[in-house]
XYZ file of C-alpha atoms in Angstrom:
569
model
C 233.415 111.787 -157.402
C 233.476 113.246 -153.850
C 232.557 111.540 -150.535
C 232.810 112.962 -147.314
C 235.025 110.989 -144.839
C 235.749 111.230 -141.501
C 239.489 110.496 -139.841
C 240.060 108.635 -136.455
C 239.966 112.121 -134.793
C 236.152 112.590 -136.199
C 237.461 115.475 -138.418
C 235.689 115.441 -141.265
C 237.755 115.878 -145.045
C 236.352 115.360 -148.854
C 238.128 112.858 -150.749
C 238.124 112.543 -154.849
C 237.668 109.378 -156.045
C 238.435 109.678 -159.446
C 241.580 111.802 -159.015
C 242.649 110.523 -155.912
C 242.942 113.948 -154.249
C 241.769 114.676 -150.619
C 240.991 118.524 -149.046
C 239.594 119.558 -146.034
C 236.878 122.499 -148.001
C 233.819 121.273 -148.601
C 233.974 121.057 -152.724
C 231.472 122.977 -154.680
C 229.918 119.989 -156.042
C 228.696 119.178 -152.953
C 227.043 122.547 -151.951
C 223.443 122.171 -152.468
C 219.964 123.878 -151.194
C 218.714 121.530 -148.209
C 215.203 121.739 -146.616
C 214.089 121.050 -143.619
C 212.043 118.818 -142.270
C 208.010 119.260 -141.781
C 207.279 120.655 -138.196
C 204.041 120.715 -136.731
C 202.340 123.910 -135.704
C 201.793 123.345 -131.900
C 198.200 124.977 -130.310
C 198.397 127.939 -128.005
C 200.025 127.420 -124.997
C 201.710 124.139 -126.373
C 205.391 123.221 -126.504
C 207.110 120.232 -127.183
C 210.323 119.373 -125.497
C 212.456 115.879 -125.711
C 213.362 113.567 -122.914
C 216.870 112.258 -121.892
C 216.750 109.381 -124.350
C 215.739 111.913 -127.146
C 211.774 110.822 -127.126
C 209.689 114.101 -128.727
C 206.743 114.901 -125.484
C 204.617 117.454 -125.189
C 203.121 119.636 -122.479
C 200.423 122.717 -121.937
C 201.971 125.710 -119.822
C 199.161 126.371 -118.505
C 197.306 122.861 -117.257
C 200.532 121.880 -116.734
C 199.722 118.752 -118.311
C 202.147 116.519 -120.381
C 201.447 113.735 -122.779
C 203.113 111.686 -125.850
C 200.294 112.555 -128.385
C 200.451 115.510 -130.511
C 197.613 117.626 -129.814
C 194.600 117.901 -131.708
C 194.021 120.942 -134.181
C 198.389 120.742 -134.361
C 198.624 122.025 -138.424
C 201.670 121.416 -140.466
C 203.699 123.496 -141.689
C 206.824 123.613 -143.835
C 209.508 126.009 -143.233
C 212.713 125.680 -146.027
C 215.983 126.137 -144.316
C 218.990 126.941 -146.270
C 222.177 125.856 -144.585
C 225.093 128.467 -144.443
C 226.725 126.144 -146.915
C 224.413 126.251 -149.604
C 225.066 129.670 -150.230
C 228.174 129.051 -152.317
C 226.194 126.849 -154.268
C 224.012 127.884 -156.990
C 220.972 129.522 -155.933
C 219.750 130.652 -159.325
C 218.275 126.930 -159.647
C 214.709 126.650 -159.251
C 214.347 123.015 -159.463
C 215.828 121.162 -156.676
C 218.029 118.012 -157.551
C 218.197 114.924 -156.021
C 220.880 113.298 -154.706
C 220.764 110.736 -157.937
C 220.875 113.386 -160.677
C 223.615 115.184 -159.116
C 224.926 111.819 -158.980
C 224.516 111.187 -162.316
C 225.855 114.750 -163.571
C 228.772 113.927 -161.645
C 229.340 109.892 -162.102
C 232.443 107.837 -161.860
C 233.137 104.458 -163.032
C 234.671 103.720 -159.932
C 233.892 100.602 -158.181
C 234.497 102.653 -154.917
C 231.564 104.463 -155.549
C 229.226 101.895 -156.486
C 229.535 100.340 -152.859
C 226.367 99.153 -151.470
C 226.392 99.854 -147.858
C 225.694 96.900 -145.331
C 224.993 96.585 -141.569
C 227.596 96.424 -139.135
C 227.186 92.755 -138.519
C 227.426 91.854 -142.365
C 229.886 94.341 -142.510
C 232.424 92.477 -140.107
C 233.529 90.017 -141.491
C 234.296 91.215 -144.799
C 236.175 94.534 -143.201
C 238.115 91.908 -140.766
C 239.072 89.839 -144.168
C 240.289 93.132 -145.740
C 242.510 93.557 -143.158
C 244.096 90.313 -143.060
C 244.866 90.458 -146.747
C 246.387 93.663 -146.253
C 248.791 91.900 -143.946
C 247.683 94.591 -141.278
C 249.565 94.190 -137.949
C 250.372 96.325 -134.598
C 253.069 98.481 -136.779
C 249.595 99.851 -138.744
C 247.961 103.379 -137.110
C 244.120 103.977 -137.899
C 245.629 106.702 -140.244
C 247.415 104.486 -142.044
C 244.218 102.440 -142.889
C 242.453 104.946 -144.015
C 245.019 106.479 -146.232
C 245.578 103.296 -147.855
C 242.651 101.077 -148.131
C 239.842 103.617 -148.636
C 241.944 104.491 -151.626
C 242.070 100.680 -152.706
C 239.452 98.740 -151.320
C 235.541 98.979 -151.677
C 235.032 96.836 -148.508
C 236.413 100.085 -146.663
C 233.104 101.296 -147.732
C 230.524 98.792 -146.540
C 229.987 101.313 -143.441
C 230.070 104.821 -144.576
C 230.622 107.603 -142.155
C 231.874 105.653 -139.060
C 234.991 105.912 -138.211
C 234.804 104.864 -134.750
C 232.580 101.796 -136.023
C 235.982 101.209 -138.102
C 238.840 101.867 -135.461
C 236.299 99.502 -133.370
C 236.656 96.669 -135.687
C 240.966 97.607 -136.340
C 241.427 97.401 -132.691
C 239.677 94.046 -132.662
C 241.009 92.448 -135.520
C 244.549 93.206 -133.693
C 243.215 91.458 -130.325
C 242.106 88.376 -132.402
C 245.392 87.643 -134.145
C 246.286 84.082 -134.834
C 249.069 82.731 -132.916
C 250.652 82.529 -136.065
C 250.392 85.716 -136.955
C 251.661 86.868 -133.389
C 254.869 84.863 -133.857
C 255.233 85.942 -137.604
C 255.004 90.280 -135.998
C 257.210 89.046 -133.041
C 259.927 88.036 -135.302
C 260.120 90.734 -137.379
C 261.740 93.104 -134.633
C 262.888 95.589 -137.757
C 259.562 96.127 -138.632
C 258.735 96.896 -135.469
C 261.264 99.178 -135.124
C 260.755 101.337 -138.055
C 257.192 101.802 -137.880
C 257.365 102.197 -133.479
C 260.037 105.091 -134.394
C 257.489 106.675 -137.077
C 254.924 106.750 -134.801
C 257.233 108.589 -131.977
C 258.148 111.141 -134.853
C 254.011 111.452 -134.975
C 254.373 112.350 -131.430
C 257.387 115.182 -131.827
C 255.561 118.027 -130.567
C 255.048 115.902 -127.290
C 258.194 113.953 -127.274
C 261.695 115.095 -127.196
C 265.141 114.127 -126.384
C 264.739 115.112 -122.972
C 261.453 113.025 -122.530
C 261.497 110.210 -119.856
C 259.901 106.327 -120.724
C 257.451 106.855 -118.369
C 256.570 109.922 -119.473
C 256.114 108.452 -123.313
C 254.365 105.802 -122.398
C 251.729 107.511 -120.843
C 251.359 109.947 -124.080
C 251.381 106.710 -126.401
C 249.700 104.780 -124.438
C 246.371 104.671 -127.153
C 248.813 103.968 -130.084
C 247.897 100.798 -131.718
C 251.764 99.539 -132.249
C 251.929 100.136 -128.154
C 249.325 98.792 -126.964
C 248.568 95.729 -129.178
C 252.246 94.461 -130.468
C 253.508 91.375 -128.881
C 256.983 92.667 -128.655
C 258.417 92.658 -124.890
C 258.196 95.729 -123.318
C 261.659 95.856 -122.698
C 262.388 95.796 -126.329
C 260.127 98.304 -127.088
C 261.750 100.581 -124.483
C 265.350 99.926 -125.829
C 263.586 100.694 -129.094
C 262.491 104.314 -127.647
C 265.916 104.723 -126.113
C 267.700 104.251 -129.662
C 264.877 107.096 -131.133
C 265.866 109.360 -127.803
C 269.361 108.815 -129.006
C 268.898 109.598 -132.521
C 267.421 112.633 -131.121
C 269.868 113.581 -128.577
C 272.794 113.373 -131.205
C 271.015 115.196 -133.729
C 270.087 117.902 -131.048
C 273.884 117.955 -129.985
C 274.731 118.310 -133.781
C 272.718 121.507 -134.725
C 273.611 122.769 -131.287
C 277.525 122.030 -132.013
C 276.859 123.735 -135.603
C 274.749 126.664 -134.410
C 277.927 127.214 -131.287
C 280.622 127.170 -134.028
C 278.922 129.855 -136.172
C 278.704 131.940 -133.074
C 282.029 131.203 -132.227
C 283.370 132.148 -135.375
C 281.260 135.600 -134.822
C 282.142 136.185 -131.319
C 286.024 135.586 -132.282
C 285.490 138.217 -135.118
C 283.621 140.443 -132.356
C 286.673 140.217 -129.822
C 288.992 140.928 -132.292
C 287.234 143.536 -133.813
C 288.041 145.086 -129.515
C 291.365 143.268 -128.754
C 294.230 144.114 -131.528
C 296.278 141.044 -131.467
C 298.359 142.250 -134.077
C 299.406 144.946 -131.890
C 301.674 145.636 -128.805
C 298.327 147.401 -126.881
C 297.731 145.502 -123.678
C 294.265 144.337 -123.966
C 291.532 145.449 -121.897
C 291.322 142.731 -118.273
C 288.283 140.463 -118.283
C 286.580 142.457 -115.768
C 286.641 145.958 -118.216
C 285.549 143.188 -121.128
C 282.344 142.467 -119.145
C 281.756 145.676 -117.679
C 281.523 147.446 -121.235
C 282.146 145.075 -124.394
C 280.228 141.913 -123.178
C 276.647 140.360 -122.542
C 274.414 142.434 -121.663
C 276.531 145.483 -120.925
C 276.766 145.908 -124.580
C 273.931 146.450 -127.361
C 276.106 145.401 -130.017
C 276.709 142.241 -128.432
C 273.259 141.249 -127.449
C 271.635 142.334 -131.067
C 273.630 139.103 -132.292
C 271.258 136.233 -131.886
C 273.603 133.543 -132.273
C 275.584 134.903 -128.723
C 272.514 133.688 -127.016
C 273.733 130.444 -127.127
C 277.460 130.845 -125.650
C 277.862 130.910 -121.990
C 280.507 133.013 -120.087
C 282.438 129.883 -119.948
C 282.498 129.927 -123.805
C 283.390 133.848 -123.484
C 286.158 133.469 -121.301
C 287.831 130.962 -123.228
C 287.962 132.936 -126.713
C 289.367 136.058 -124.250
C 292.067 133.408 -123.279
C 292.860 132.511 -126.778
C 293.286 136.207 -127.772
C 295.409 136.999 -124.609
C 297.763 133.989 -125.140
C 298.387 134.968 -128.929
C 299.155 138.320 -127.751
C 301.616 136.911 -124.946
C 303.181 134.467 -127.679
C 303.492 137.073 -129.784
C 305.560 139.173 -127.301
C 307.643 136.529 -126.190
C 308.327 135.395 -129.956
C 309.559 139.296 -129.864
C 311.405 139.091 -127.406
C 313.533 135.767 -128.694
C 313.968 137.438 -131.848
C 315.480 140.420 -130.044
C 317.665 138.248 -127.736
C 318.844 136.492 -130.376
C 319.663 139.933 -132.219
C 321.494 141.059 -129.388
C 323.213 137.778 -128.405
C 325.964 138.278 -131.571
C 326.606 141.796 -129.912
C 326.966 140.781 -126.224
C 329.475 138.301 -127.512
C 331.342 141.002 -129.839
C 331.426 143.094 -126.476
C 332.745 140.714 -123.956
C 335.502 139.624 -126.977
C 336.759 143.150 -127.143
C 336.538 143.498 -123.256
C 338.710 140.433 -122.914
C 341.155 141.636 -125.574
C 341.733 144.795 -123.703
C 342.177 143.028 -120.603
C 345.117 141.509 -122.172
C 346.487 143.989 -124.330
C 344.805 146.931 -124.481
C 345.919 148.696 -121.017
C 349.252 149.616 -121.286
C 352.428 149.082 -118.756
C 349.561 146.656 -117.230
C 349.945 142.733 -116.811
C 347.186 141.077 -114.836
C 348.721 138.157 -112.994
C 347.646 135.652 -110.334
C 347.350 138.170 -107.349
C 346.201 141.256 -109.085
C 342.624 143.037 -107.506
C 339.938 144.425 -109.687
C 340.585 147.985 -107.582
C 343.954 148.151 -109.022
C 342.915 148.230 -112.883
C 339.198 149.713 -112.499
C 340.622 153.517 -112.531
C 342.768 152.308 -115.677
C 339.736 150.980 -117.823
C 336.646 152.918 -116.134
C 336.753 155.456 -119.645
C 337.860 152.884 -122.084
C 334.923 152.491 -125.081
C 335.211 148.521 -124.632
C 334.292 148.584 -120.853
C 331.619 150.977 -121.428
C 330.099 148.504 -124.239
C 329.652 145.457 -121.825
C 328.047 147.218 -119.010
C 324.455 146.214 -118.843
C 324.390 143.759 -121.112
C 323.192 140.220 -120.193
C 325.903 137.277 -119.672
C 328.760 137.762 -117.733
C 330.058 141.356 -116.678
C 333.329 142.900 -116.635
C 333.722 142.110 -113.003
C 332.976 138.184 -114.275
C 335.663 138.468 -117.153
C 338.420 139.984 -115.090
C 337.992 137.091 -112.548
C 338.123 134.502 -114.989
C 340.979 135.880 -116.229
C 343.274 136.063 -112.699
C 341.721 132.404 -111.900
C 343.820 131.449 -115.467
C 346.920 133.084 -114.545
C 346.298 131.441 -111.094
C 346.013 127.905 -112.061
C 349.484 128.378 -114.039
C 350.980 129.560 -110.593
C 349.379 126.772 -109.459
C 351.091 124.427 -111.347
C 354.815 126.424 -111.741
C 354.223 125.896 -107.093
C 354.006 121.835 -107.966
C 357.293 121.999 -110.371
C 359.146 124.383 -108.054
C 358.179 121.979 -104.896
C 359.252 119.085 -106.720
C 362.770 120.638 -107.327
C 363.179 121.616 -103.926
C 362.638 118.016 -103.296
C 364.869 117.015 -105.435
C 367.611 119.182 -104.506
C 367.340 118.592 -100.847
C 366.391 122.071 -99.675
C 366.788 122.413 -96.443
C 364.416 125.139 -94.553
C 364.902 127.705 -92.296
C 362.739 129.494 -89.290
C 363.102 132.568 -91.231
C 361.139 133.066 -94.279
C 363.399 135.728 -95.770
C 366.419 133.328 -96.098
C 363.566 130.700 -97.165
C 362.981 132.869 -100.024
C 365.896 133.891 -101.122
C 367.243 130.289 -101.372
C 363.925 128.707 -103.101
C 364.485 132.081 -105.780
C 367.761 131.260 -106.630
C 367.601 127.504 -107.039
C 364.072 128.260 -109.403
C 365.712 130.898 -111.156
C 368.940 127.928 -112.120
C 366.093 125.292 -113.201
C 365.454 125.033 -117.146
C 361.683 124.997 -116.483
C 361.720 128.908 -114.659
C 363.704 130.211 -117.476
C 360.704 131.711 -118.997
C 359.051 132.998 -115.918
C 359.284 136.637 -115.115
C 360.450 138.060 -111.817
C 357.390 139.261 -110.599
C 355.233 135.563 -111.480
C 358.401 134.177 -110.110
C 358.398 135.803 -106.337
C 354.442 134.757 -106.560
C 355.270 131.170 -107.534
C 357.803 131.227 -104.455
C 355.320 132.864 -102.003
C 353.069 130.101 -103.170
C 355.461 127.525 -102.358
C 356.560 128.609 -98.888
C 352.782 129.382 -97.958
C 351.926 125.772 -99.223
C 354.754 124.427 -96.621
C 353.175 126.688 -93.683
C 350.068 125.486 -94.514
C 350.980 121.954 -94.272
C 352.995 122.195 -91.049
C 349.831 123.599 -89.417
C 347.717 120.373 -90.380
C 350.614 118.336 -88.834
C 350.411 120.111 -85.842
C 346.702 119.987 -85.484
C 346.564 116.483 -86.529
C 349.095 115.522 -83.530
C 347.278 117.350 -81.391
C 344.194 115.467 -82.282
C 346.112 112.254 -81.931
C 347.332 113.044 -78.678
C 343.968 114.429 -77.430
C 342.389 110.658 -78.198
C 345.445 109.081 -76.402
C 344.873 111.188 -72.891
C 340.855 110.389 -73.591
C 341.706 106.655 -74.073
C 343.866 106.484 -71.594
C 341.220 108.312 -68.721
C 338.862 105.657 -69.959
C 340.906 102.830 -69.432
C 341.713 103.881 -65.748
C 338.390 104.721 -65.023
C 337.278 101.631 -66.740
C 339.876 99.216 -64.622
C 339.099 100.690 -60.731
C 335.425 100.515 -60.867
C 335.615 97.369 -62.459
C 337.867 95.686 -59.662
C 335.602 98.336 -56.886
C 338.925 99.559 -55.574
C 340.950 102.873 -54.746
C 343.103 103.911 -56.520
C 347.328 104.275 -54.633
C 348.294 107.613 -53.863
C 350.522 107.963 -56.278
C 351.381 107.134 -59.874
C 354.619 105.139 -59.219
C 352.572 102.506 -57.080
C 350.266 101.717 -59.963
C 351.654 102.107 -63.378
C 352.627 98.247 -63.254
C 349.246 97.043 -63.430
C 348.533 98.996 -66.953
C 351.916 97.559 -68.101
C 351.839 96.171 -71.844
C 348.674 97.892 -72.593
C 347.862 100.005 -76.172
C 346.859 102.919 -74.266
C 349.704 103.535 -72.051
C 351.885 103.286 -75.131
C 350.595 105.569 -77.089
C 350.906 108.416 -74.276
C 354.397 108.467 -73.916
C 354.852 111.227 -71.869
C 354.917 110.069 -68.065
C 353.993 113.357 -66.790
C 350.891 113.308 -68.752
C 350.413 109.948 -67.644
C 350.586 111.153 -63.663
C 348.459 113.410 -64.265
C 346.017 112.031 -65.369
C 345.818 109.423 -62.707
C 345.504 111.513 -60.368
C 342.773 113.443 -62.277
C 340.869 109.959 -62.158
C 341.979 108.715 -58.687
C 340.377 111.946 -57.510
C 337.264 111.538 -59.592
C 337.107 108.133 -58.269
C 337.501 108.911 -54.619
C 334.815 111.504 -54.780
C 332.043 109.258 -56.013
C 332.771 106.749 -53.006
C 329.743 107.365 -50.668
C 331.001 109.210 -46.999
C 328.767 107.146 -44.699
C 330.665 103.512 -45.232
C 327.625 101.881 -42.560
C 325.238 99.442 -44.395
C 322.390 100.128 -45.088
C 319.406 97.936 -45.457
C 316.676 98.033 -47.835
C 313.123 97.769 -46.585
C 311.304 94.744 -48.218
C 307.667 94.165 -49.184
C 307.449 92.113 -46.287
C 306.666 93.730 -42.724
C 309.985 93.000 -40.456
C 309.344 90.774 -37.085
C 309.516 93.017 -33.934
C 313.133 91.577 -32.206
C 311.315 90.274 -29.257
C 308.745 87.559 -31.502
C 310.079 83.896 -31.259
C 309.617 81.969 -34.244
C 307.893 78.393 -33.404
C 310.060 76.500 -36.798
């Protein structure tokens, strides 16, 4: 059986009793003829009209005259109205059927439907009972109610066809809880939460992520769970902030998920441009944007998904491409260095071996110059093989080679020194009978016997240079010494006449016996030195003595007494 019902919005659906099914069409059941009611044929120049609180009047055009009573000789008439509804309905009935035999063609067992309507005031309690046994609490829309008990519960039905009568008495029931009741909602904070987070997901098309708590509250403001529930309003915000999270994060994951498929395209899109597998140079960033990218490209912007990719996003999968390329190049690059690094060793190996035995009537000792074998080895295959090559050159090789055959003169100098020592070899001023002697005492020592002429007159050169070389430090090192004695001993004088404030005697011979004993005057032991000296200081000394010897007085803070003024103390 069909009823008509109206929802907490005043939208009117048909609901099905018997098969529990609801629909917003009217169903053809329903659709009947409907007449209208009997109106009364008015007199000429008579209208009726209706006042503010809907009370029928009626007036005369002409006399201008207005009164409650319908006029006399007003006739009845009856004018049948079909409503645009009833034309889906079957017309071809003559007979019009009440509302009890369609009833009756269409009855239901149900209890629902067998309701006996009530007032309002006998209808209260019973509806506010209902409720209660329901266990109905804040967490319960109007929606909810209606979905649920009209479905179950005849006492739903005591008032037909007033919703608002019905949301009246819901919002009132929830105003008169019990204190009991009140704790039992407040302590079930789950419940809350659940059914406070349905009723936000209600709200979706008004509330997202990005939606403040001020802002919600004002749009739920009416909501039953919000406005009723004892919980704390701070727990019903951190309840909102944990939706709003739930939100956020799931926003963040389709957004991560719909930015990784357009990655993946956009990498597919570069490459399909850049040839990393190549050794092209790829295009710069500012060619990439100026003719491959955003919205200098229609093959770019027909992909939807790029929408969502910034140029940050852009730049970074350019930067990916470009750096494979690079490693690529460098990987290259090793692989060709380490290729080559067996060869540059082959080449410096058979450079080296030619330096040693490959040029012939040549020896490369100690002293030899890379001038006097470079027009022997300029055309030589070996030479020609190591230039350019990375590592050390030819040039390099060569000097390695004379700083070898140098350290062994090095250390033939220390043996030959030692035997000169040993032998008591006494040198000359000239270096010609120097040499000759050191040669032929070398040449007679064991150790020389395998030591060619030539290595031998370096070793000996070596030797006698190493002797020169040490008699100039002597020299320069008593010179040193005897520079600090002639300082120290200036000093001292200088030191000794202006601490006693005296001249210096004329001479030297007068006043050596006062710096008798001392360290300074020992260690110059030349007297000559020693005169002149003093008489570089007595000099020095004589000139800073002032030339006007009268003394002079120094003016005090105090203003000097005129000669003539007698003091009276």
């Amino acid at each position: 059986m069909w009823k008509e019902i109206k929802d907490d919005k005043g939208r009117t659906y048909y609901y099905d009793t018997v098969n529990k099914k609801s629909q917003w069409e009217r169903p053809a059941e329903l659709v009947k003829p409907v007449t209208a009611d009997k109106e009364p044929v008015l007199p000429k120049d008579w209208k009726s009209a209706k006042t503010k609180e809907g009370k029928v009047y009626y007036y005369n055009v002409k006399t201008k005259k207005s009164q409650w009573d319908i006029p006399k000789e007003t006739e009845s008439k009856v004018e049948t109205v079909v409503k645009p509804e009833a034309k889906a309905a079957t017309v071809e009935k003559k007979d019009t059927t009440s509302a009890d035999d369609d009833e009756n063609k269409y009855g239901s067992k149900s209890v629902l439907m067998k309701v006996k309507t009530t007032s309002k005031d006998e209808a209260e309690p019973l509806f506010m009972a209902m409720l209660k046994e329901y266990n109905v609490d804040a967490t319960w829309s109007f929606s909810r109610i209606i979905h649920e008990l009209a479905t179950k519960d005849a006492r739903y039905w005591l008032v037909d066809n007033d919703p608002l009568w019905k949301q009246q008495m819901f919002n009132k029931y929830l105003d008169n809880r019990t204190e009991e009741q009140l704790l039992k909602e407040h302590s079930e904070i789950n419940k809350f939460q659940n059914a406070f987070k349905e009723m936000l997901k209600g709200k979706s098309s008004e509330i997202d992520y990005s939606t403040t708590w001020n802002n919600a509250k004002r749009l739920i403001s009416s909501e039953p769970i919000y406005s009723h529930s004892v919980v704390s309003e701070q727990e019903k915000k951190k309840c909102y902030d944990e939706y709003i999270m739930e939100l956020r994060q799931q926003y963040e994951q389709e957004h991560h998920k719909l930015k990784e498929q357009a990655l993946i395209e956009l990498r597919g899109y570069l490459q399909s441009i850049i040839h990393v597998d190549q050794d092209e140079i790829p295009p710069s960033w500012h060619t990439m944007c100026n003719q491959y990218l955003f919205d200098k490209n229609k093959r770019y912007m027909a992909n939807k998904h790029f929408v969502i990719l910034t140029r940050e996003d852009v730049l970074k999968e350019y930067i990916v491409l470009v750096q494979q390329i690079d490693a690529r190049i460098v990987q290259n690059l090793h692989q060709i260095e380490s290729e080559n690094y067996s060869r540059d060793r082959y080449a410096r190996d058979k450079f080296k071996e030619l330096l040693k035995h490959g040029i012939p009537n040549l020896v490369i000792r100690a002293t030899t110059k890379w001038s006097d074998i470079y027009p022997l080895i300029k055309g030589e295959s070996a030479f020609l093989n190591l230039v350019g090559r990375r590592g050390s050159t030819p040039i390099d090789l060569f000097l390695d080679l004379v700083e070898e055959k140098y350290i062994i003169v090095c250390g033939l100098r220390s043996i030959g020194q030692q035997v000169l020592i040993d032998t008591q070899f006494e040198w000359s001023t000239d270096d010609n009978i120097n040499t000759n002697g050191i040669t032929q005492i070398l040449r007679q020592n064991v150790q020389f016997k395998d030591v060619d002429d030539l290595d031998l007159e370096i070793v000996v050169k070596e030797i006698i240079k190493a002797r020169k070389d040490m008699l100039q430090e002597q020299k320069a090192q008593e010179l040193y010494h005897e520079k600090q004695s002639r300082h120290a001993f200036k000093e001292m004088l200088m030191n000794h006449y202006i601490r006693m404030n005296s001249t210096p005697a004329s001479t030297w011979e007068e006043s050596q016996h006062l710096f008798k004993g001392t360290m300074e005057l020992m260690q110059l032991t030349d007297n000559t030195v020693r005169e002149s000296i003093y008489n570089e200081v007595r000099q020095m000394i004589i000139d800073q003595k002032p030339h006007n010897t009268e003394t002079t007085t120094t003016r005090g803070k105090k203003r000097p007494l005129e000669p003539t003024i007698a003091l009276d103390y």
